[in-house]
PDB file of C-alpha atoms in Angstrom:
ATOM      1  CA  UNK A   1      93.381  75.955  92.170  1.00  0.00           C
ATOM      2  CA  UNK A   2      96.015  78.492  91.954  1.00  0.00           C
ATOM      3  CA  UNK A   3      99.497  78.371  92.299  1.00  0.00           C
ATOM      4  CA  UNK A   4     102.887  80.210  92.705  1.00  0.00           C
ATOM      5  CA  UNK A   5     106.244  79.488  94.304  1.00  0.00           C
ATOM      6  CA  UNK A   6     106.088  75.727  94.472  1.00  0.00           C
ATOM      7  CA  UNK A   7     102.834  76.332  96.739  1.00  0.00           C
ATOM      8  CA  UNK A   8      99.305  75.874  95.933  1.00  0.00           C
ATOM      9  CA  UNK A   9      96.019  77.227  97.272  1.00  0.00           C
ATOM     10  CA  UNK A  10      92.243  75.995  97.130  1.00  0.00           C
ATOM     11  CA  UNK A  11      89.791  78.558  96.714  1.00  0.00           C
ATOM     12  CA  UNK A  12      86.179  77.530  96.575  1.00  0.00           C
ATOM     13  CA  UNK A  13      83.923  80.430  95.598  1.00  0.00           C
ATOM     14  CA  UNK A  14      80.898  78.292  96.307  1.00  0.00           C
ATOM     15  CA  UNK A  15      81.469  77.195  99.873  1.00  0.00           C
ATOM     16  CA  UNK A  16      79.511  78.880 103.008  1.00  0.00           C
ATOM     17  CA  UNK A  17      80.431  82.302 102.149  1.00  0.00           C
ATOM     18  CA  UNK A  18      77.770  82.759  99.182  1.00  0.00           C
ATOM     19  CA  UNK A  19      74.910  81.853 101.433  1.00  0.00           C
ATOM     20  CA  UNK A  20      75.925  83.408 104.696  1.00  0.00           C
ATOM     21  CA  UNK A  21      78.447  86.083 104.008  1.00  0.00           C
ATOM     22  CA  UNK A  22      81.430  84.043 105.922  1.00  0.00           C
ATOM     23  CA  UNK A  23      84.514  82.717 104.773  1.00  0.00           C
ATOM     24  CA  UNK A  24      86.610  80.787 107.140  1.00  0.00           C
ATOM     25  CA  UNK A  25      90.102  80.382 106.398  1.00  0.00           C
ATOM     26  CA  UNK A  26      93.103  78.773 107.690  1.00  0.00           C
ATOM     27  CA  UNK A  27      95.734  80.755 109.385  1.00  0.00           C
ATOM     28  CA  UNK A  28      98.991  80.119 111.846  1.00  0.00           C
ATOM     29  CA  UNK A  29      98.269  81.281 115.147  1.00  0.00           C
ATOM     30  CA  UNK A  30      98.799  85.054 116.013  1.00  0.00           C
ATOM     31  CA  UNK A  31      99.467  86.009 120.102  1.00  0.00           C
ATOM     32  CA  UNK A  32      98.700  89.447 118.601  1.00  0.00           C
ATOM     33  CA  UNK A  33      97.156  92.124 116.015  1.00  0.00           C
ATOM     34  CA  UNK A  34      99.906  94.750 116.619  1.00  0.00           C
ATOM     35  CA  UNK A  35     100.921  96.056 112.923  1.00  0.00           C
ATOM     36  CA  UNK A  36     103.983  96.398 113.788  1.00  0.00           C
ATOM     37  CA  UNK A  37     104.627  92.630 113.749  1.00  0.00           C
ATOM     38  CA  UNK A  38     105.120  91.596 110.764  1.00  0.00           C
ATOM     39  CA  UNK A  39     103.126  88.240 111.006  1.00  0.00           C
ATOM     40  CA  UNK A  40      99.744  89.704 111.727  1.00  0.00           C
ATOM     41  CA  UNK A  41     100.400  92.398 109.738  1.00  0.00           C
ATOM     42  CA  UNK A  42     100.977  90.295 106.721  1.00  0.00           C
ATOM     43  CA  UNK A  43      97.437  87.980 107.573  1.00  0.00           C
ATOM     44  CA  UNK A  44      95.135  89.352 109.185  1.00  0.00           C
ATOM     45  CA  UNK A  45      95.714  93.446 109.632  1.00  0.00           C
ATOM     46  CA  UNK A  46      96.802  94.627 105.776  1.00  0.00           C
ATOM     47  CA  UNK A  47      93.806  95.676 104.323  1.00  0.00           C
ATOM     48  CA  UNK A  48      90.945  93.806 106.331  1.00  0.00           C
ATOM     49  CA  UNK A  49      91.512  95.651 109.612  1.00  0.00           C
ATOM     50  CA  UNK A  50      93.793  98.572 108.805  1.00  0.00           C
ATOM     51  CA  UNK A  51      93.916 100.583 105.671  1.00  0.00           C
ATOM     52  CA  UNK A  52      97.581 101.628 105.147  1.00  0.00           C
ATOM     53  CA  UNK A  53      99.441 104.581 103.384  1.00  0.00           C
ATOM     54  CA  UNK A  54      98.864 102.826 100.080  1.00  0.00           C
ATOM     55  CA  UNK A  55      96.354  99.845 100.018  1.00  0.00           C
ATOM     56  CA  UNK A  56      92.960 100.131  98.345  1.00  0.00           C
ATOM     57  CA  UNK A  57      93.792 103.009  96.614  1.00  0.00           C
ATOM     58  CA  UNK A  58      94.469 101.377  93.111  1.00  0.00           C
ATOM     59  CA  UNK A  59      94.320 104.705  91.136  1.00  0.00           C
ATOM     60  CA  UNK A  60      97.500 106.268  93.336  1.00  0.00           C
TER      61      UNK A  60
ATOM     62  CA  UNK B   1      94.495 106.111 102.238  1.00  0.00           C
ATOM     63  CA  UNK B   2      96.719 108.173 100.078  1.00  0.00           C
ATOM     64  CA  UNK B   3      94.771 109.897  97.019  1.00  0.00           C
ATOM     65  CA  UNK B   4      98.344 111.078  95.816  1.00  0.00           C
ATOM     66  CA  UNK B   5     102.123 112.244  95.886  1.00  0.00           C
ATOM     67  CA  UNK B   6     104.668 113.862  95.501  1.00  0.00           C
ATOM     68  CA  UNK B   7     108.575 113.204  94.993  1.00  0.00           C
ATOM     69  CA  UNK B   8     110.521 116.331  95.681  1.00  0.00           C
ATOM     70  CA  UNK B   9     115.072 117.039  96.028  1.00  0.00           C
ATOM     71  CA  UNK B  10     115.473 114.136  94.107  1.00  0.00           C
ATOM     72  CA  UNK B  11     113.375 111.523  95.119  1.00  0.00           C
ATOM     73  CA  UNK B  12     114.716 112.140  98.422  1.00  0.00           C
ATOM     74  CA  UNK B  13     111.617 113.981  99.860  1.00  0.00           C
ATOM     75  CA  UNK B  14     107.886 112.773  99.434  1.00  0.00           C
ATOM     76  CA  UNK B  15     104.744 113.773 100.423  1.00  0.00           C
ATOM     77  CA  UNK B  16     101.610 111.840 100.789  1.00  0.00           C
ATOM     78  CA  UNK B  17      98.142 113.603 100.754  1.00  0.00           C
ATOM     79  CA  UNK B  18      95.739 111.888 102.507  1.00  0.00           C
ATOM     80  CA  UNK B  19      92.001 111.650 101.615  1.00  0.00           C
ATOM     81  CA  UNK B  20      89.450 113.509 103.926  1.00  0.00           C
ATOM     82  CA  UNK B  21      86.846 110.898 104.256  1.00  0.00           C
ATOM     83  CA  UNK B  22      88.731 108.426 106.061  1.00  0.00           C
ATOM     84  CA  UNK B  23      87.079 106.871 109.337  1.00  0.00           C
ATOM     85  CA  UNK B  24      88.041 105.045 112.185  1.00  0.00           C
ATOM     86  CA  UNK B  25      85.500 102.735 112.948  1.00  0.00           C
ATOM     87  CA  UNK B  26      84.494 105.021 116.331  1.00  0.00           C
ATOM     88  CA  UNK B  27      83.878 107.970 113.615  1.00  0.00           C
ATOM     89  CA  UNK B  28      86.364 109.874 114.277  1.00  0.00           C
ATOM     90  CA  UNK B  29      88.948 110.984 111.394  1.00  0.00           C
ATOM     91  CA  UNK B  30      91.811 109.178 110.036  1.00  0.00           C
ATOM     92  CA  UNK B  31      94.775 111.650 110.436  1.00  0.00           C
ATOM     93  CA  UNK B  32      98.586 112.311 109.388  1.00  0.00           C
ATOM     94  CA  UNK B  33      99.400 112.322 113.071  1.00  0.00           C
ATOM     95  CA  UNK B  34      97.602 108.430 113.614  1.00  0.00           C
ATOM     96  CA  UNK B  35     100.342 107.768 110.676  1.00  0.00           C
ATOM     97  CA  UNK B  36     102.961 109.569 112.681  1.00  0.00           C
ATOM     98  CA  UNK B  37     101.930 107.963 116.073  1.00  0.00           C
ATOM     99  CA  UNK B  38     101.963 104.537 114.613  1.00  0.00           C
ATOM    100  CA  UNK B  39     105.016 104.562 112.490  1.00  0.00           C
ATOM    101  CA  UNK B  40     107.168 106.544 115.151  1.00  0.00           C
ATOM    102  CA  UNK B  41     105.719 103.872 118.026  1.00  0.00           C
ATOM    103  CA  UNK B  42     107.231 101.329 115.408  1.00  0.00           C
ATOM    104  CA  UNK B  43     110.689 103.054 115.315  1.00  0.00           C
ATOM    105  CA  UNK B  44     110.873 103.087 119.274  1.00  0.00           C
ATOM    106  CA  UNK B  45     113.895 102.047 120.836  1.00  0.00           C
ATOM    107  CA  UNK B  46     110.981 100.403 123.495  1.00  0.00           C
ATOM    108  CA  UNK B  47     109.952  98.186 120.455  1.00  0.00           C
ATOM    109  CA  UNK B  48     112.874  95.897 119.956  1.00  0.00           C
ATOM    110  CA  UNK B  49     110.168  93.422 117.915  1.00  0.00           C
ATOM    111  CA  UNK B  50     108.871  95.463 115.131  1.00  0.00           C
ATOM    112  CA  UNK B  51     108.959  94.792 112.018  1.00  0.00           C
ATOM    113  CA  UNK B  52     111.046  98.508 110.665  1.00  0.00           C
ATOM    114  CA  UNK B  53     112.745  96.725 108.245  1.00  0.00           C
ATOM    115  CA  UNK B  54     109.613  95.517 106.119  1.00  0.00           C
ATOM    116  CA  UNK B  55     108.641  98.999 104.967  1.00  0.00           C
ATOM    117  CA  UNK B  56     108.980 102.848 104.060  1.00  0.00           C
ATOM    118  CA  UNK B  57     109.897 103.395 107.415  1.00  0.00           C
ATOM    119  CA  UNK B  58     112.802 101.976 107.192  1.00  0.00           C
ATOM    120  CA  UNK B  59     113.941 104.430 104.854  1.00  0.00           C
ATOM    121  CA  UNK B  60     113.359 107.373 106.497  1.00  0.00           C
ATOM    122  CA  UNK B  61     116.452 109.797 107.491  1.00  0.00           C
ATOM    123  CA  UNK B  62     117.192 108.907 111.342  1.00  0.00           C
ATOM    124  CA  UNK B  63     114.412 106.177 111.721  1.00  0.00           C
ATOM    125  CA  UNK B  64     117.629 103.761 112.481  1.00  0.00           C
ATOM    126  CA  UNK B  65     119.004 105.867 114.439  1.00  0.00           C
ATOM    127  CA  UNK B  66     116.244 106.807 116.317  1.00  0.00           C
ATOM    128  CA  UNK B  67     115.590 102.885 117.037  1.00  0.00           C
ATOM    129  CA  UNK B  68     119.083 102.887 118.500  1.00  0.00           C
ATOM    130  CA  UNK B  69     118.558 105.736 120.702  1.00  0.00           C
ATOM    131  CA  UNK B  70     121.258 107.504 119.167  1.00  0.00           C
ATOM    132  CA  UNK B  71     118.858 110.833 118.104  1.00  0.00           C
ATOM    133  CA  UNK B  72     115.729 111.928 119.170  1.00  0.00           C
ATOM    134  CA  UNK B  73     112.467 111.436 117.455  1.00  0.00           C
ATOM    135  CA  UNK B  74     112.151 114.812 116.729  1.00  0.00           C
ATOM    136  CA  UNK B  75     115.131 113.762 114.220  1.00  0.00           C
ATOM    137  CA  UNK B  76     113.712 111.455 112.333  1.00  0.00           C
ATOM    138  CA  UNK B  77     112.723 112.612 109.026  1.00  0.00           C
ATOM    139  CA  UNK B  78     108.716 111.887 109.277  1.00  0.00           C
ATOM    140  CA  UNK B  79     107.035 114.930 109.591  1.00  0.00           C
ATOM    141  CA  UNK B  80     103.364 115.931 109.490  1.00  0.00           C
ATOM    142  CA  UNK B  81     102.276 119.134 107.715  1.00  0.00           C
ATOM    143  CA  UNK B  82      99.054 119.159 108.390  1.00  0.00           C
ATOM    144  CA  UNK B  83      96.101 117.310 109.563  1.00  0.00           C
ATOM    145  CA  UNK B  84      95.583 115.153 105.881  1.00  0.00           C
ATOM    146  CA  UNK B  85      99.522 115.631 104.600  1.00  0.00           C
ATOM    147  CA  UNK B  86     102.403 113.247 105.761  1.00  0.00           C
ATOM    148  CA  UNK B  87     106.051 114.177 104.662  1.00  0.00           C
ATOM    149  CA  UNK B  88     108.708 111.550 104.525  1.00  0.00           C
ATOM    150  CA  UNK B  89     112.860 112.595 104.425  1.00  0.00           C
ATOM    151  CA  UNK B  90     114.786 109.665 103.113  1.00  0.00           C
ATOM    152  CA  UNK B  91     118.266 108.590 103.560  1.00  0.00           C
ATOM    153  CA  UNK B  92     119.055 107.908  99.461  1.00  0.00           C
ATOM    154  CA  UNK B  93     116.811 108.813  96.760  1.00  0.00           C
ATOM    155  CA  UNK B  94     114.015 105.956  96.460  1.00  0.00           C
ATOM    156  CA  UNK B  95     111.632 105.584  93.130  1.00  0.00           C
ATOM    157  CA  UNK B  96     109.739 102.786  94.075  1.00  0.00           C
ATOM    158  CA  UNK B  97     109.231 103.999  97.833  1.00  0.00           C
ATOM    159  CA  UNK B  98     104.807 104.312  97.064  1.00  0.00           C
ATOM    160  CA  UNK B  99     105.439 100.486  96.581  1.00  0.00           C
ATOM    161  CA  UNK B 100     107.088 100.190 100.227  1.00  0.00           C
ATOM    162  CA  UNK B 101     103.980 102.001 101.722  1.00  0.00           C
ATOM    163  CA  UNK B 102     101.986  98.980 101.355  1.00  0.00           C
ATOM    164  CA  UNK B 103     103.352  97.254 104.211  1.00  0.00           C
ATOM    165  CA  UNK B 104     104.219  98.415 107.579  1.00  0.00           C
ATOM    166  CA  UNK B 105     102.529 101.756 107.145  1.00  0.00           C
ATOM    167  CA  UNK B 106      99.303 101.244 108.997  1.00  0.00           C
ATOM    168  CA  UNK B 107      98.685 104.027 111.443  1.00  0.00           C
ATOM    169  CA  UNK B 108      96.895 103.427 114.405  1.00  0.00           C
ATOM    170  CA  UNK B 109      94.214 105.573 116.808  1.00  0.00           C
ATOM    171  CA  UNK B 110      96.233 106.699 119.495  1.00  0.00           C
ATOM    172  CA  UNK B 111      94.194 107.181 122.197  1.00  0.00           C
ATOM    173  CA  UNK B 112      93.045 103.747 122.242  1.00  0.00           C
ATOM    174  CA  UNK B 113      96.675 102.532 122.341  1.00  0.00           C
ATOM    175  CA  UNK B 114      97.712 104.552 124.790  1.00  0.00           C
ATOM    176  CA  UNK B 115      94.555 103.843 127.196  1.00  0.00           C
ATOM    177  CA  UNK B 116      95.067 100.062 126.649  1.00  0.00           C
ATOM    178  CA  UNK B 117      98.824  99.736 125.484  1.00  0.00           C
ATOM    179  CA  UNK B 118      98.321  95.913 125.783  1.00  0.00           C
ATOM    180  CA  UNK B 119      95.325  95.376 125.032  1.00  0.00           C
ATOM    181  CA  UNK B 120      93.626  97.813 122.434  1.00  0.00           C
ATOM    182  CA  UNK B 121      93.765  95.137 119.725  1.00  0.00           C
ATOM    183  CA  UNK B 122      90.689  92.842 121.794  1.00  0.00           C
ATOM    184  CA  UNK B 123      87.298  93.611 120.667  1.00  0.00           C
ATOM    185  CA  UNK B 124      86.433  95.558 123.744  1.00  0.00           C
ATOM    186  CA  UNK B 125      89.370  98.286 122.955  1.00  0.00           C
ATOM    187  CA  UNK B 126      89.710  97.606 119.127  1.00  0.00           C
ATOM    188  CA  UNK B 127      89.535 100.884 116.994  1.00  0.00           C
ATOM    189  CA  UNK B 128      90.418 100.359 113.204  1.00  0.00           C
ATOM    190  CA  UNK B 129      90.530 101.881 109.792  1.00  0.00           C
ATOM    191  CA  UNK B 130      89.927  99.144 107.372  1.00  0.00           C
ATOM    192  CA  UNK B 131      86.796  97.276 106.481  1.00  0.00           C
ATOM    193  CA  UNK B 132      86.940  94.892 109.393  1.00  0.00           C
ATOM    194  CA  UNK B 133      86.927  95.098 112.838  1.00  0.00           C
ATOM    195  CA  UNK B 134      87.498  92.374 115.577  1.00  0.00           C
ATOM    196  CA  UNK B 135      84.829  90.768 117.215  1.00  0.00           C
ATOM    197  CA  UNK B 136      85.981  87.996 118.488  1.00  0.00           C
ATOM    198  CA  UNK B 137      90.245  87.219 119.233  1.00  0.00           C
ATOM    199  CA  UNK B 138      91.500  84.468 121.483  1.00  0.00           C
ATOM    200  CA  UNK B 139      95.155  84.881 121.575  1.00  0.00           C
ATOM    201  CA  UNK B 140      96.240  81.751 119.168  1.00  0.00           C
ATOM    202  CA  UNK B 141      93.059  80.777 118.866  1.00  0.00           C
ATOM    203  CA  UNK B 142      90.237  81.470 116.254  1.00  0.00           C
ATOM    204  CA  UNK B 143      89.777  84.983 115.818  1.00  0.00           C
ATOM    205  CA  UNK B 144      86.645  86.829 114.138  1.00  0.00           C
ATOM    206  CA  UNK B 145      86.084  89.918 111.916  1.00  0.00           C
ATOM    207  CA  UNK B 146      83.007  91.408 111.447  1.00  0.00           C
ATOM    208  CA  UNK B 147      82.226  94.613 108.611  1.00  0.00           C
ATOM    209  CA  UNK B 148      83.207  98.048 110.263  1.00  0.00           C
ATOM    210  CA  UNK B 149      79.881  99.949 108.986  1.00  0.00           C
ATOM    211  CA  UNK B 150      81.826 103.354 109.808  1.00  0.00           C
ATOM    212  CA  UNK B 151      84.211 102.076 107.038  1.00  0.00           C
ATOM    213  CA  UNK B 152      84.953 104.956 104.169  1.00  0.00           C
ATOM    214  CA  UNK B 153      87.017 103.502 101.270  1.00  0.00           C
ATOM    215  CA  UNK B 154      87.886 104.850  97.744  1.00  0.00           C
ATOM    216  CA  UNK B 155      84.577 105.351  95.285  1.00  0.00           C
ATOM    217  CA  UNK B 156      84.778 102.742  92.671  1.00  0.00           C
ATOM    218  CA  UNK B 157      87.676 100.746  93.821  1.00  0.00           C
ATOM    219  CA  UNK B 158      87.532  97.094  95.126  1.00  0.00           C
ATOM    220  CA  UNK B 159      86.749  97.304  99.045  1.00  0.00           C
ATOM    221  CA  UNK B 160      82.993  96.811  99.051  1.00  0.00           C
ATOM    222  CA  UNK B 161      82.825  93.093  98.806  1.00  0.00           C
ATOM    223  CA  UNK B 162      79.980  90.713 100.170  1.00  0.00           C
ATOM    224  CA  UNK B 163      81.889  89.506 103.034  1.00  0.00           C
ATOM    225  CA  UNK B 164      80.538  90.426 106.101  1.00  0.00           C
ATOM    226  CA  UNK B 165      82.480  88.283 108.512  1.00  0.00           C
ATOM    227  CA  UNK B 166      86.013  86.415 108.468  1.00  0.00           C
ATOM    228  CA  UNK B 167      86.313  83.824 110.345  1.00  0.00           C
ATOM    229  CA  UNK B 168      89.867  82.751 111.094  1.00  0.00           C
ATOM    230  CA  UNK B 169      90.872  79.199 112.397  1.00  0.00           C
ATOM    231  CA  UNK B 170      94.641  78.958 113.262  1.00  0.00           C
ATOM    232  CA  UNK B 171      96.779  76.205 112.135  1.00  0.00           C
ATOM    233  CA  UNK B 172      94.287  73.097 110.727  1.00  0.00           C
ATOM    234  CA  UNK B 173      95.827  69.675 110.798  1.00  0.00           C
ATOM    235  CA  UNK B 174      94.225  68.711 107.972  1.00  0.00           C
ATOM    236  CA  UNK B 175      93.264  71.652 105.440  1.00  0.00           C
ATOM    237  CA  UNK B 176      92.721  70.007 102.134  1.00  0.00           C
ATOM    238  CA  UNK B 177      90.370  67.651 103.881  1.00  0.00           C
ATOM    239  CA  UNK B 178      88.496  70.867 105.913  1.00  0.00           C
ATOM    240  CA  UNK B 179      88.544  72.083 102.732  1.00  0.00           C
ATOM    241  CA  UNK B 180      87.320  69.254 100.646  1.00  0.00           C
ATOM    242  CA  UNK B 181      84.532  68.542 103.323  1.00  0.00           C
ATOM    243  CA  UNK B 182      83.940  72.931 103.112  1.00  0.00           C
ATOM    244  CA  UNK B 183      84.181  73.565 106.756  1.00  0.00           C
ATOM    245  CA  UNK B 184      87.381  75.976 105.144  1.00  0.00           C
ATOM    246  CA  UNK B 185      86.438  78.534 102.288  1.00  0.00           C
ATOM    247  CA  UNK B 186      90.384  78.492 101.124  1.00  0.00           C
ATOM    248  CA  UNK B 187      93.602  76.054 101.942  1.00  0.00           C
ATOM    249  CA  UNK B 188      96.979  76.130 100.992  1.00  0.00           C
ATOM    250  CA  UNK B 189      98.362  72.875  99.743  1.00  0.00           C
ATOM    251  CA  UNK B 190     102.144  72.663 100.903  1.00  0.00           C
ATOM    252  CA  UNK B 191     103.231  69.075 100.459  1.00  0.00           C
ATOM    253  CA  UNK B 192     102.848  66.547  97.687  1.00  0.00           C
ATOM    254  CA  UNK B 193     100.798  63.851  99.117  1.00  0.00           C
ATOM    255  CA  UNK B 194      98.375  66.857 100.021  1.00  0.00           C
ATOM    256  CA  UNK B 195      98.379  67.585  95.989  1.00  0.00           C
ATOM    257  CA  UNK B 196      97.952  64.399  94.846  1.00  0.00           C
ATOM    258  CA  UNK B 197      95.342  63.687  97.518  1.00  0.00           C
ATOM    259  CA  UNK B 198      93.246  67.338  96.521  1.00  0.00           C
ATOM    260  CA  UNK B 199      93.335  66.363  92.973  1.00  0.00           C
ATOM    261  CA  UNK B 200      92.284  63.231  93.095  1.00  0.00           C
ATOM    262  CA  UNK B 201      89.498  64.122  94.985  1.00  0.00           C
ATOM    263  CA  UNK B 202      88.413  67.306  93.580  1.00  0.00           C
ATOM    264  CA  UNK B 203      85.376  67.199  90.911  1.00  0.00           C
ATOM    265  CA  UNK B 204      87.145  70.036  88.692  1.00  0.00           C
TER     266      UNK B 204
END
């Protein structure tokens, strides 16, 4: 388990994902994956399918 | 995508230098103008929903301004000097403005936008720069991500992972339960009875 503000999330490393390569995780619904929302920005665009000015870059 | 920067007039002015080796998953190069497209598109006065406030953007000389049709684009202090350099103008001096870059600063292929302005998100359209692309989306339904094998990140750095597909279910009734039964890899416990429930049934 790991936990910050008041919330709590369950990660299991050793569910589906080390035999298959897929994780399946929960999310609220999303109508769209336009960046410029800030909803699907913040779940399911930053960093998985859009690399922005400063992401992965942990040197910078 | 930035290897560096630059803070210039007194951490009014910066400059991001992008690195070369950047792909959109169609091959093609990841640009200062895809950062100018995208950020500009977000500034539009056509885009009343999105999201300016969240990042650097925001803090760019004229963006508001700009958004309230009150100046051109040409105005607004984002400016691309070259092909792999991005130049940003801000309204007050800003030290922590790399920090703002992480959000709201994705840029976006243009010519698939512009070809599909609706619908160049769905898997048919999608073009992308990150380590994922969509395979699968149904509009507040499940959606699916699958490795983008034209994906270029930083040598050494944490985006090569063994994931090769995400699998995203919206809004479970009962997470701690999926997850407890490991139809979900991760769930986010939000009430108490869902605590006391996960750790009374968890073995660790």
């Amino acid at each position: 388990m790991t936990g910050s503000m008041g919330l709590m999330t369950l990660v299991n490393p050793g569910t589906a994902m080390a035999a298959s390569g897929t994780v399946t995780i929960p999310e609220p619904a999303a109508s769209t994956l336009d960046p410029a929302q800030w909803g699907p920005q913040q779940l399911l665009d930053a960093d998985a399918l859009f690399e922005g000015l400063v992401g992965y870059n942990q040197q910078g | 995508m930035a290897s560096g920067w630059k803070a210039s007039n007194g951490d009014t002015v910066w400059t991001f230098y992008l690195r070369h080796n950047a792909r959109w998953s169609n091959g093609q190069p990841v640009t200062a103008q895809d950062f100018y497209y995208a950020w500009t598109r977000l500034a539009s006065p056509q885009d009343s929903t999105g999201a300016l406030w969240s990042g650097a953007m925001g803090q760019v000389a004229n963006a508001w301004a700009y958004h309230g049709e009150a100046v051109p684009a040409s105005e607004v202090g984002l400016k691309v000097i070259n092909n792999y350099t991005l130049q940003m103008h801000l309204v007050a001096p800003l030290d922590i403005l790399p920090f703002l870059t992480t959000s709201s600063s994705m840029p976006l292929y243009p010519p698939s936008v512009t070809e599909h302005p609706t619908t160049w998100y769905l898997p048919q359209n999608f073009v992308g720069n990150g380590p994922y692309v969509v395979s699968s989306f149904t509009i507040n339904g499940e959606i699916k991500m699958t490795w983008n094998k034209d994906y270029v990140g930083v040598p050494g750095e944490y985006n090569v992972g063994n994931v090769n597909q995400i699998d995203v279910i919206p809004t479970p009734t009962v997470p701690v339960e999926d997850y407890l039964g490991h139809s979900l890899s991760t769930a986010l416990v939000t009430s108490a009875a869902d605590y006391v429930y996960a750790k009374g049934h968890m073995k660790n």
